[in-house]
Amino acid sequence: MQVLLFTILTLCALGILSAVILYFVAQKFRVEEDPRIDEVEKMLPGANCGGCGFAGCRGMADALVKQDDISNLFCPVGGGDCMKAIASYLGKAAAEKQPEVATVRCGGTCEKRPRTNEYNGARSCAVAASLYVGETGCAYGCLGFGDCVAACTFDAIRMNPQTGLPEVDPDKCTACGACVKACPKKIIELRKKWPKNRAVYVSCVSKDKGAVVMKACKAGCIGCGKCVKVCSFGAIIVENNLAYIDPQKCKLCRKCVNECPTGAIRLVGMDPLPKEPKTPAAPKAAPAAEKSAAVKSAPVAAKAETVKAAAAAPATEKPAATQTPSKES
Amino acid sequence: MKTFPMGGVHPSENKLSSAKPIEVLPLPEVVNVPLAQHIGAPAVAKVAKGDKVLAGQLIAEAGSFMSANIHAPVSGTVTAVDLVPNGQGLRQMMITIKREGDEWAEGIDRSETLVRECTLSSQEIIARIKEAGIVGMGGATFPTHVKLSIPAGKKAECVIINGVECEPYLTSDHRMMLEHGEEIVVGVTILMKAVGVERAYIGIENNKPDAIAHLTQIAASYPGVEVVPLKVRYPQGGEKQLIAAVTGRQVPPPPALPIDVGAVVCNVSTTYAVYRAVQKRMPLVERVVTVTGKSLKEPRNLLTRMGTPVATLLEAAGGLPDAVCKVINGGPMMGRAMVDLASPVTKGCSGITVMTGRDAERRTASQCIKCAKCVAACPMGLEPYYLSKMTQKKRWDEVEASMITSCIECGCCQSTCPAYLPLLDWVRLGKQTVMGIIRSRAAAGAPKK
């Protein structure tokens, strides 16, 4: 009994002694830290995604408190509201940024962009891109191994098994840019987020000439420039055989969508424009007929020749090409 | 018998075409000549669409010191200088020539007569090699004139000729040694003169006893040239492994080069090209390519002009089998699978291997069981499982510290892995990324100085 008592008393004495020592040590070596850092960290979303450029939210909070000018710091996850709240708490001017959303600029679905070979190396876009062109004939398009999906910490990107392309859930996407960095083909772009998730964008990044694009993919931009002519806001430029819609200038008028012969300009969240409101021109009857007629029309006659030649070519060349590489599924 | 000290594997040799003499492939109608057939800066095109060119004429000039000239492999008209898909489907600048007859540029001696005497000085020899656009023909395509220009403060002690051909299936170097042995040995003496050394070793694996016997007999009348038979082991043809096997010296990790241990290594086909360039003024416009595979009707060794479409070579070997197959530019260990058979033969293409069925497939990968077979197999003493894992985690500082840049991409780790993990795929990606980081660091550091 006595042994038990002594044991308990000794342990208690040791505990109290340690507590006293620890208290004085903690006082002596205390690190003075701005308490506002903790507060700011609480106000940040706490996703630790790295979208701001810091390793985590703590690093961002530290920088927000310590830097006088915080206009170059922005949390893409929290967005403008979060930044405003933090700025008013700290008494500094917040950076203003419009909301953005990750946009996958490739329309080469399994059906539009046939596979020419089968890859059986490591299942990673980065590895495949370091080795060769990919499973299809397009050197610019999505490889489909999902590096962007693996990079997303918000579960906002999923591979669609039907199309073989990644799809972004605009409600979950925080525009942290992790997928943009992960994509070796630079297909994903952060574009302006419109209300109701509306968007008009060129769903292709191929810089190949029109004929080469047509050979590899039926949904690619051939750089014909029809969209540039029809745009009233000067929002579209064609460079290196590729059209690009500037999201800052675009007003979502949707004229270019109807004009695109390959359907490379993608329309999201809206109905297409009604067919030709002004002059009832004869060839513009149905969208499908309009597309085929558009390719043959005069302004692009020279290009149409090459386009047709390319469209005819795969029929003869494909079998050899299909058989060639790796093994076929 | 000599070999390198660590790692290595011995895949089944499958030298199907070793008894087939070198045959001349009929001239192609159209050739695509890439401007980048070597390591370093791409060559700069000297011709434009519509120009008439003669075979052996300079059509693209070296873009910098670390680059190589390119000559027209056939005579005809240039029809385009444009981006064309290469074997991997990636767009590359190429000069397209439509062949018309077979007219050669002046001053090139195409006769087979042997010219032993070489009275040129070291500088003149290197100048002729540079002029002829010779690069390492074993696959690495390192410009030969760069290799022979010994940097100040360093001294070559011996020339090592690589007749190892450790890659399974390939036999082009083997046939070169048997059919052009005398020329190769003369080429060796030229290389010795170019770098100013008295000794040369020709390393040959002992699965080629006929080549060893043939070259030993020829080398007997050339002082300083010695044939070294080597134990069969892959990747003995790697530059560093060959130096270790022949001289017993270890090349330190990058950025050290073989010259740091006093060795200059050249492949036998390159040596033959050097002989032809120096003695006959023949630029590098043709090479022997092994077209092989168990499913091919007739594996062959074909003397092919550069720029010939790979499909033409396969046709000459009896055509592709009906079954689904994998066409590899190079051998099965280090070659790269091709997706475009219209792509051309280049200076570094020693073979075209066709694999079918089980050989062409990779098995399903499972988990790493840390058996360390890859570590035992790595001829550079690296830890492939670790490098692969750290690359997947994007821990670039870690992989750099683990000497990923020493990797020679031989594929021993991947071929030996019982879990069928794609180790080399990841390590290669890690190596590329780290090299990029090192380059950008050097670029950022340079202006400050």
Coordinates of N, CA and C in Angstrom, one line a residue, chain A residues 19-20 24 46 52-53 65 69 98 158 182 197 200 212 230 239 256 278 310:
Chain A
A19 N 5.8 20.6 -15.3 CA 4.9 21.7 -15.8 C 5.5 23.1 -15.5
V20 N 6.1 23.2 -14.3 CA 6.7 24.5 -13.9 C 7.9 24.8 -14.8
F24 N 8.1 28.0 -17.6 CA 9.2 29.1 -17.7 C 9.9 29.0 -19.0
G46 N -8.7 27.5 -46.4 CA -8.1 26.4 -45.8 C -7.9 25.2 -46.7
C52 N -2.5 30.2 -54.8 CA -2.0 31.5 -54.7 C -0.5 31.7 -54.9
G53 N 0.2 30.5 -55.0 CA 1.6 30.5 -55.2 C 2.4 30.2 -54.0
V65 N -0.4 39.5 -44.1 CA -0.2 40.4 -42.9 C 1.1 41.2 -43.1
D69 N 1.8 46.1 -49.5 CA 1.0 46.1 -50.7 C 0.5 44.7 -51.0
Q98 N -11.7 39.2 -61.4 CA -13.0 38.6 -61.8 C -12.9 37.1 -61.6
R158 N -13.4 15.6 -63.9 CA -13.6 14.2 -64.1 C -13.4 13.8 -65.5
A182 N -0.6 21.2 -64.6 CA -0.4 19.7 -64.7 C -0.5 19.3 -66.2
N197 N -22.7 30.1 -65.6 CA -21.7 29.2 -66.3 C -21.8 29.3 -67.8
V200 N -18.3 31.0 -74.3 CA -18.0 30.7 -75.7 C -16.5 30.7 -75.8
V212 N -4.0 19.4 -92.1 CA -3.4 18.5 -91.1 C -4.4 18.2 -90.0
V230 N -16.9 37.6 -88.6 CA -18.2 37.8 -88.2 C -18.3 38.5 -86.8
E239 N -4.1 33.2 -85.0 CA -2.6 33.2 -85.0 C -2.1 31.8 -85.2
C256 N -20.1 33.8 -83.9 CA -19.0 32.9 -84.4 C -19.4 31.5 -84.3
K278 N -31.2 38.3 -90.1 CA -31.3 39.4 -91.1 C -31.7 38.9 -92.5
A310 N -7.6 16.5 -97.7 CA -7.2 15.9 -96.4 C -8.3 15.0 -95.9

